[in-house]
Structure formats: structure tokens, C-alpha cells
Amino acid sequence: MDATYPRVTIGVFDSGFGGLTVLRELLPLIPGAHYVYLGDTARLPYGSKSRATIARYAVESARFLESHGANHLVIACNTASALALDDIRAAVKIPVTGVIEPGARSAWAALASRAMNQTGVDRPQDHLRPDHRDVLVLATQATVSSHAYDRACTALGLRAVEKACPLLVPLVEEGWIDHPVTREVIRIYLTEAIGDGTPNVVLLGCTHYPLIKHAIRAALRELGHSIEVIDSARATALVVSHGIQNRIDANPSRPDASFECYATDSTEKFARLGSQFLGQPIPQVKLLDLGG
Ligand code: DGL
């Protein structure tokens, strides 16, 4: 480590493996950083738990990452971002980025760029027609009940319809990514969510859903809605990189990105399933006991 320019360490937290999709985006964007990833797999799913429990678990995890040298924290878990961001910020002394606002902004950007292409104007915000502002948010039950995405979308002049899809996390955890049961469950959820309406964009408000993005797109097409499906991983990584770019660029001889992973349950399962989310092998996972 360069003593003059201490290396930036970014803590990435999720209830499980899904947040590795955010780490996957961060690695090439901020290559000079060291990453410490924590998946609280022993206590997953967060999405069916109460706000108090989610906040307690998330704060414990955030404190662990801070004590392990993180000088920036990314809450990659949508449920923890939706319900516990204020608690986490109050509990640690380092900057904290959640995924809700970047996700809502990426929905806005998708709609705005489509409006720009259709109208040829360069001020798309003026041309988002009232009937082109509907965002269908798919998320866990806890995230939907918090209405965090609704608030973030409303602040940007968008309308959110929030749909809880509680069966999708266990299906992805089971590895049923390309499976008829998963396809059928997606079709049922989308049919229930859309009804007679026509969303303009679908926002994946859960870490696990990017893995079944292709199935969600296919189901939407079958239901007659060829609309864009977006997730917050890239948008969140961009927000983090803008926030710390100066510190990274200050290091003249920056090393390649490095990462270490902690899990609170089976390290073997984390390495096996997590590599699908990260898009590369995870050579070593350390077991962590955060208590009950
Ligand atoms: N990480 C959670 C999220 O993004 C999904 C898994 C869980 O329910 O813990 O909402």
C-alpha cells in the first residue's frame, strides 16, 4: 500500500450473494480500490422480515465492514437500502450509498433517453409525457411495503407501481434461473402487477432479479409489453465512482482491484452461487459469525 495515498477500501453489503452484481459493476469502474464484500447469508432473506430486524442486521454488518477498513460503504441490498439506510448512516462514520435512488434515477434516464430519441430534443425532462412516466418496480415484500421506490420515483416526477415477488429470491437461490417453474411464477406476478395498465419501464428492485432478467423480458414480451428492463447495479456503481474518483485518481501507481468476501453461512455455497452473480470465480470466502 502507498503510504502517501492510502488505498480506498469499499465495503459492499448484501443479505446474500445478489449484491455481487453491484461489486461486478464496481470492479472495472474503480479498479484501484480494494473491496470487502459481506453477504449475511445466515440471516437471508431480509425481504420477509420486519423493519427493526432488518435494521439491526444491516447495522451489525455495516459496523463490521467499517471496522475492517472500509472508508466507503455500498448497501447493495435493496431491502436494507429501503428500510435501514438512515440507521446505517447513524451507526457508521463513513459515507454510505444505497441502491434505491440510483435505481429510480436509472428508470428516469431510460424514459428520458427514449423521449429524447423520439422527439429529437436535448431537454428530455420537458418531454416526458404524463403517459410515459410509469415504472413497474419488482421487489421483496419488505421493500414494497416501505414504498421507498415510490418516494424516489415520485421525487423524479415518475409514477411507481410496486409489486412484491416473494417467490423469486428462493427460486434464484435454488439455482432455478432457466426453469419452467420460475418462468411461470414470473408470468403470474407480471400479469397481476400490470392488469390493464401499460408500464413504460420495469425496474428490478431486488439484487436477485438481474439473474432472471432475460426471463422477465421474455414474459413481458409474451404479455405484449416489449419494454426495457433495468436494474440499479450499474447506476449505483456510477454514483459510488463519482463520489470517490478524486481519491482514486490521486494515486499515481494504482494497483489492480482486489476483493475479499465474507459470508455468515456456508462459504462453499457462497463461492459456488456467488460466482454466477459476480461473473468470475471467487477463490476464497471467509466465514463470519455475526450472532443471531
Ligand atoms: N438482497 C435482497 C434485496 O435486494 C434480496 C434477498 C433478501 O430478501 O434478503 O432486496
Short mmCIF file of C-alpha atoms and ligand atoms in Angstrom, two decimals:
data_model
loop_
_atom_site.label_atom_id
_atom_site.label_comp_id
_atom_site.label_asym_id
_atom_site.label_seq_id
_atom_site.Cartn_x
_atom_site.Cartn_y
_atom_site.Cartn_z
CA MET A 1 0.00 0.00 0.00
CA ASP A 2 1.22 3.51 -0.84
CA ALA A 3 1.71 5.37 2.45
CA THR A 4 1.21 8.78 0.82
CA TYR A 5 -2.03 7.76 -0.90
CA PRO A 6 -3.83 5.23 1.26
CA ARG A 7 -5.82 2.81 -0.82
CA VAL A 8 -9.58 3.30 -0.99
CA THR A 9 -11.41 0.38 0.59
CA ILE A 10 -15.05 -0.04 -0.39
CA GLY A 11 -17.30 -2.19 1.77
CA VAL A 12 -20.17 -3.81 -0.12
CA PHE A 13 -23.01 -5.28 1.89
CA ASP A 14 -25.92 -7.51 0.94
CA SER A 15 -28.11 -10.03 2.70
CA GLY A 16 -26.58 -12.67 0.42
CA PHE A 17 -24.91 -13.18 -2.96
CA GLY A 18 -27.09 -10.86 -5.05
CA GLY A 19 -25.10 -7.75 -4.17
CA LEU A 20 -22.17 -9.27 -6.05
CA THR A 21 -23.89 -7.87 -9.19
CA VAL A 22 -23.05 -4.42 -7.79
CA LEU A 23 -19.46 -5.48 -6.99
CA ARG A 24 -19.23 -6.80 -10.56
CA GLU A 25 -20.01 -3.30 -11.88
CA LEU A 26 -17.70 -1.60 -9.38
CA LEU A 27 -14.57 -3.65 -10.13
CA PRO A 28 -13.88 -2.22 -13.61
CA LEU A 29 -15.22 1.25 -12.73
CA ILE A 30 -12.95 1.80 -9.72
CA PRO A 31 -10.06 -0.56 -10.42
CA GLY A 32 -7.68 0.98 -7.90
CA ALA A 33 -9.83 0.12 -4.91
CA HIS A 34 -9.84 -2.80 -2.51
CA TYR A 35 -13.29 -4.28 -1.89
CA VAL A 36 -14.59 -6.09 1.17
CA TYR A 37 -17.88 -7.85 0.45
CA LEU A 38 -20.14 -9.19 3.19
CA GLY A 39 -23.11 -11.46 2.45
CA ASP A 40 -25.26 -12.11 5.53
CA THR A 41 -26.34 -15.47 4.13
CA ALA A 42 -27.13 -17.00 7.54
CA ARG A 43 -29.93 -14.47 8.06
CA LEU A 44 -31.18 -14.17 4.46
CA PRO A 45 -33.87 -13.46 3.35
CA TYR A 46 -34.22 -9.93 4.69
CA GLY A 47 -37.15 -9.31 2.36
CA SER A 48 -39.70 -11.10 4.55
CA LYS A 49 -38.53 -9.62 7.88
CA SER A 50 -39.61 -6.61 9.95
CA ARG A 51 -38.01 -3.18 9.70
CA ALA A 52 -36.48 -3.47 13.20
CA THR A 53 -34.84 -6.81 12.43
CA ILE A 54 -33.55 -5.68 9.03
CA ALA A 55 -32.08 -2.52 10.60
CA ARG A 56 -30.38 -4.50 13.39
CA TYR A 57 -28.82 -6.99 10.95
CA ALA A 58 -27.77 -4.30 8.48
CA VAL A 59 -26.19 -2.10 11.17
CA GLU A 60 -24.17 -5.05 12.53
CA SER A 61 -22.92 -5.80 9.02
CA ALA A 62 -22.10 -2.15 8.29
CA ARG A 63 -20.12 -1.86 11.53
CA PHE A 64 -18.16 -4.99 10.63
CA LEU A 65 -17.20 -3.54 7.24
CA GLU A 66 -16.20 -0.20 8.78
CA SER A 67 -14.07 -1.99 11.37
CA HIS A 68 -12.40 -3.90 8.51
CA GLY A 69 -11.08 -0.74 6.97
CA ALA A 70 -13.90 0.31 4.63
CA ASN A 71 -13.85 4.04 4.03
CA HIS A 72 -16.95 3.93 1.83
CA LEU A 73 -19.97 1.69 2.20
CA VAL A 74 -22.28 0.44 -0.55
CA ILE A 75 -25.56 -1.06 0.60
CA ALA A 76 -26.21 -3.30 -2.40
CA CYS A 77 -29.27 -4.89 -0.75
CA ASN A 78 -32.49 -3.21 -1.87
CA THR A 79 -34.35 -4.26 1.27
CA ALA A 80 -31.66 -2.87 3.61
CA SER A 81 -31.41 0.30 1.49
CA ALA A 82 -35.19 0.75 1.62
CA LEU A 83 -35.62 0.15 5.34
CA ALA A 84 -32.33 0.75 7.12
CA LEU A 85 -30.29 3.39 5.29
CA ASP A 86 -30.83 6.05 7.99
CA ASP A 87 -29.97 3.56 10.76
CA ILE A 88 -26.78 2.55 8.93
CA ARG A 89 -25.75 6.16 8.32
CA ALA A 90 -26.27 6.93 12.01
CA ALA A 91 -24.19 3.90 13.05
CA VAL A 92 -21.03 4.45 10.97
CA LYS A 93 -18.71 7.38 10.30
CA ILE A 94 -18.10 6.73 6.59
CA PRO A 95 -20.16 7.72 3.51
CA VAL A 96 -22.95 5.29 2.66
CA THR A 97 -24.56 4.75 -0.78
CA GLY A 98 -27.77 2.77 -1.16
CA VAL A 99 -29.39 1.41 -4.32
CA ILE A 100 -32.88 2.96 -4.25
CA GLU A 101 -32.15 6.46 -5.56
CA PRO A 102 -29.66 5.29 -8.22
CA GLY A 103 -32.28 2.73 -9.33
CA ALA A 104 -35.04 5.34 -9.61
CA ARG A 105 -32.64 7.63 -11.49
CA SER A 106 -31.76 4.90 -13.96
CA ALA A 107 -35.50 4.40 -14.61
CA TRP A 108 -35.81 8.13 -15.22
CA ALA A 109 -32.76 8.08 -17.52
CA ALA A 110 -34.20 5.18 -19.55
CA LEU A 111 -37.51 7.02 -20.04
CA ALA A 112 -35.81 10.33 -20.72
CA SER A 113 -33.44 8.92 -23.33
CA ARG A 114 -36.35 7.25 -25.08
CA ALA A 115 -38.24 10.58 -25.09
CA MET A 116 -35.12 12.27 -26.46
CA ASN A 117 -34.81 9.73 -29.27
CA GLN A 118 -38.49 10.06 -30.13
CA THR A 119 -38.67 13.85 -30.08
CA GLY A 120 -35.10 14.71 -31.08
CA VAL A 121 -34.85 17.31 -28.31
CA ASP A 122 -31.97 17.62 -25.91
CA ARG A 123 -34.06 18.50 -22.84
CA PRO A 124 -35.83 15.18 -22.35
CA GLN A 125 -37.18 16.16 -18.95
CA ASP A 126 -39.52 18.59 -20.70
CA HIS A 127 -40.81 15.88 -22.98
CA LEU A 128 -41.62 13.05 -20.59
CA ARG A 129 -45.30 12.90 -21.39
CA PRO A 130 -47.65 12.16 -18.47
CA ASP A 131 -48.46 8.78 -20.01
CA HIS A 132 -44.75 7.87 -20.31
CA ARG A 133 -43.82 8.01 -16.62
CA ASP A 134 -45.00 4.65 -15.29
CA VAL A 135 -42.37 2.46 -13.63
CA LEU A 136 -43.19 -1.09 -12.59
CA VAL A 137 -40.92 -1.90 -9.61
CA LEU A 138 -40.44 -5.59 -8.77
CA ALA A 139 -39.04 -6.12 -5.26
CA THR A 140 -39.27 -8.04 -1.99
CA GLN A 141 -42.30 -7.69 0.29
CA ALA A 142 -40.40 -5.52 2.80
CA THR A 143 -39.11 -3.16 0.07
CA VAL A 144 -42.59 -2.80 -1.42
CA SER A 145 -44.18 -2.19 2.00
CA SER A 146 -41.65 0.58 2.71
CA HIS A 147 -42.67 2.41 -0.52
CA ALA A 148 -39.07 3.65 -0.76
CA TYR A 149 -39.10 3.23 -4.56
CA ASP A 150 -42.43 5.04 -4.79
CA ARG A 151 -40.95 8.03 -2.93
CA ALA A 152 -37.76 8.02 -5.03
CA CYS A 153 -39.73 7.79 -8.30
CA THR A 154 -42.24 10.47 -7.25
CA ALA A 155 -39.35 12.83 -6.43
CA LEU A 156 -38.26 12.48 -10.07
CA GLY A 157 -41.74 13.05 -11.48
CA LEU A 158 -42.33 9.34 -12.19
CA ARG A 159 -45.20 7.08 -11.10
CA ALA A 160 -44.29 3.77 -9.48
CA VAL A 161 -46.38 0.63 -9.31
CA GLU A 162 -44.68 -1.64 -6.78
CA LYS A 163 -45.11 -5.41 -6.93
CA ALA A 164 -43.83 -7.83 -4.28
CA CYS A 165 -42.44 -11.05 -5.81
CA PRO A 166 -41.52 -13.12 -2.72
CA LEU A 167 -41.04 -16.42 -4.55
CA LEU A 168 -38.32 -15.15 -6.87
CA VAL A 169 -35.48 -14.96 -4.31
CA PRO A 170 -35.82 -18.62 -3.21
CA LEU A 171 -36.09 -19.73 -6.85
CA VAL A 172 -32.86 -17.93 -7.77
CA GLU A 173 -31.19 -19.23 -4.58
CA GLU A 174 -32.19 -22.72 -5.71
CA GLY A 175 -30.38 -22.08 -8.99
CA TRP A 176 -33.65 -22.29 -10.97
CA ILE A 177 -32.56 -19.49 -13.28
CA ASP A 178 -33.79 -21.04 -16.51
CA HIS A 179 -36.59 -23.21 -15.23
CA PRO A 180 -40.27 -23.61 -16.22
CA VAL A 181 -41.47 -23.00 -12.65
CA THR A 182 -39.56 -19.70 -12.45
CA ARG A 183 -40.92 -18.65 -15.85
CA GLU A 184 -44.48 -19.42 -14.74
CA VAL A 185 -44.07 -17.57 -11.42
CA ILE A 186 -42.73 -14.51 -13.29
CA ARG A 187 -45.66 -14.64 -15.73
CA ILE A 188 -48.18 -14.74 -12.84
CA TYR A 189 -46.53 -11.86 -10.96
CA LEU A 190 -46.35 -9.69 -14.08
CA THR A 191 -49.95 -10.42 -15.03
CA GLU A 192 -51.08 -9.45 -11.52
CA ALA A 193 -48.93 -6.31 -11.49
CA ILE A 194 -49.78 -4.98 -14.92
CA GLY A 195 -53.52 -5.72 -15.08
CA ASP A 196 -54.92 -3.47 -17.76
CA GLY A 197 -52.13 -0.92 -17.42
CA THR A 198 -49.06 -0.37 -19.58
CA PRO A 199 -45.84 0.34 -17.69
CA ASN A 200 -43.17 2.24 -19.60
CA VAL A 201 -40.21 0.58 -17.93
CA VAL A 202 -39.60 -2.25 -15.44
CA LEU A 203 -37.15 -1.64 -12.58
CA LEU A 204 -35.66 -4.66 -10.83
CA GLY A 205 -35.68 -3.60 -7.18
CA CYS A 206 -34.00 -6.71 -5.77
CA THR A 207 -30.43 -7.97 -6.00
CA HIS A 208 -31.50 -11.41 -7.23
CA TYR A 209 -33.63 -10.37 -10.18
CA PRO A 210 -30.83 -9.39 -12.61
CA LEU A 211 -30.06 -13.11 -12.87
CA ILE A 212 -33.53 -13.74 -14.32
CA LYS A 213 -33.70 -10.55 -16.35
CA HIS A 214 -33.93 -12.48 -19.62
CA ALA A 215 -36.93 -14.48 -18.31
CA ILE A 216 -38.64 -11.28 -17.12
CA ARG A 217 -38.09 -9.69 -20.53
CA ALA A 218 -39.45 -12.78 -22.29
CA ALA A 219 -42.55 -12.87 -20.06
CA LEU A 220 -43.19 -9.19 -20.71
CA ARG A 221 -42.95 -9.79 -24.46
CA GLU A 222 -45.42 -12.68 -24.22
CA LEU A 223 -47.81 -10.37 -22.37
CA GLY A 224 -47.48 -7.81 -25.18
CA HIS A 225 -45.13 -5.37 -23.43
CA SER A 226 -41.78 -5.01 -25.18
CA ILE A 227 -40.38 -2.59 -22.65
CA GLU A 228 -36.97 -2.01 -21.16
CA VAL A 229 -35.96 -3.90 -18.00
CA ILE A 230 -33.33 -2.17 -15.89
CA ASP A 231 -31.57 -2.74 -12.60
CA SER A 232 -29.72 -0.47 -10.20
CA ALA A 233 -26.32 -2.22 -10.12
CA ARG A 234 -24.64 -0.10 -12.80
CA ALA A 235 -26.29 3.16 -11.67
CA THR A 236 -25.20 2.53 -8.07
CA ALA A 237 -21.63 1.77 -9.12
CA LEU A 238 -21.53 5.03 -11.11
CA VAL A 239 -22.73 7.06 -8.11
CA VAL A 240 -20.01 5.48 -5.93
CA SER A 241 -17.32 6.03 -8.52
CA HIS A 242 -18.22 9.72 -8.94
CA GLY A 243 -18.11 10.13 -5.17
CA ILE A 244 -14.59 8.77 -4.75
CA GLN A 245 -12.95 9.22 -8.14
CA ASN A 246 -10.74 12.06 -6.96
CA ARG A 247 -9.21 9.93 -4.24
CA ILE A 248 -8.53 7.12 -6.71
CA ASP A 249 -7.03 9.38 -9.36
CA ALA A 250 -4.73 10.88 -6.73
CA ASN A 251 -2.88 7.59 -6.57
CA PRO A 252 -0.24 7.68 -9.34
CA SER A 253 0.64 3.99 -9.18
CA ARG A 254 -2.71 2.42 -8.55
CA PRO A 255 -2.80 -1.35 -8.19
CA ASP A 256 -5.43 -3.59 -9.76
CA ALA A 257 -8.73 -4.04 -7.94
CA SER A 258 -8.71 -6.71 -5.29
CA PHE A 259 -11.57 -8.12 -3.28
CA GLU A 260 -12.20 -10.36 -0.30
CA CYS A 261 -15.52 -11.97 0.60
CA TYR A 262 -17.12 -12.79 3.94
CA ALA A 263 -20.29 -14.85 4.40
CA THR A 264 -22.19 -15.70 7.57
CA ASP A 265 -23.15 -19.19 6.36
CA SER A 266 -21.71 -21.90 4.08
CA THR A 267 -18.62 -20.47 2.41
CA GLU A 268 -18.75 -23.27 -0.17
CA LYS A 269 -22.29 -22.31 -1.25
CA PHE A 270 -21.31 -18.63 -1.32
CA ALA A 271 -18.36 -19.32 -3.61
CA ARG A 272 -20.42 -21.61 -5.87
CA LEU A 273 -23.57 -19.46 -6.27
CA GLY A 274 -21.80 -16.15 -5.82
CA SER A 275 -19.57 -16.70 -8.83
CA GLN A 276 -22.70 -16.62 -11.02
CA PHE A 277 -23.59 -13.18 -9.65
CA LEU A 278 -20.01 -11.88 -9.82
CA GLY A 279 -19.29 -13.35 -13.26
CA GLN A 280 -15.92 -14.73 -12.13
CA PRO A 281 -14.68 -17.34 -9.68
CA ILE A 282 -14.50 -16.41 -6.01
CA PRO A 283 -11.27 -18.06 -4.86
CA GLN A 284 -11.76 -17.70 -1.12
CA VAL A 285 -14.65 -16.90 1.21
CA LYS A 286 -14.16 -16.31 4.93
CA LEU A 287 -16.78 -17.41 7.44
CA LEU A 288 -18.07 -14.71 9.79
CA ASP A 289 -20.25 -15.09 12.88
CA LEU A 290 -22.40 -12.00 13.47
CA GLY A 291 -24.56 -13.76 16.07
CA GLY A 292 -28.31 -14.38 15.79
N1 DGL B 1 -30.87 -8.64 -1.12
C1 DGL B 1 -32.33 -8.59 -1.04
C2 DGL B 1 -32.82 -7.38 -1.83
O1 DGL B 1 -32.16 -6.87 -2.71
C3 DGL B 1 -32.94 -9.86 -1.61
C4 DGL B 1 -32.70 -11.08 -0.74
C5 DGL B 1 -33.34 -10.98 0.62
O2 DGL B 1 -34.60 -10.93 0.73
O3 DGL B 1 -32.59 -10.93 1.59
O4 DGL B 1 -33.90 -6.91 -1.55
#
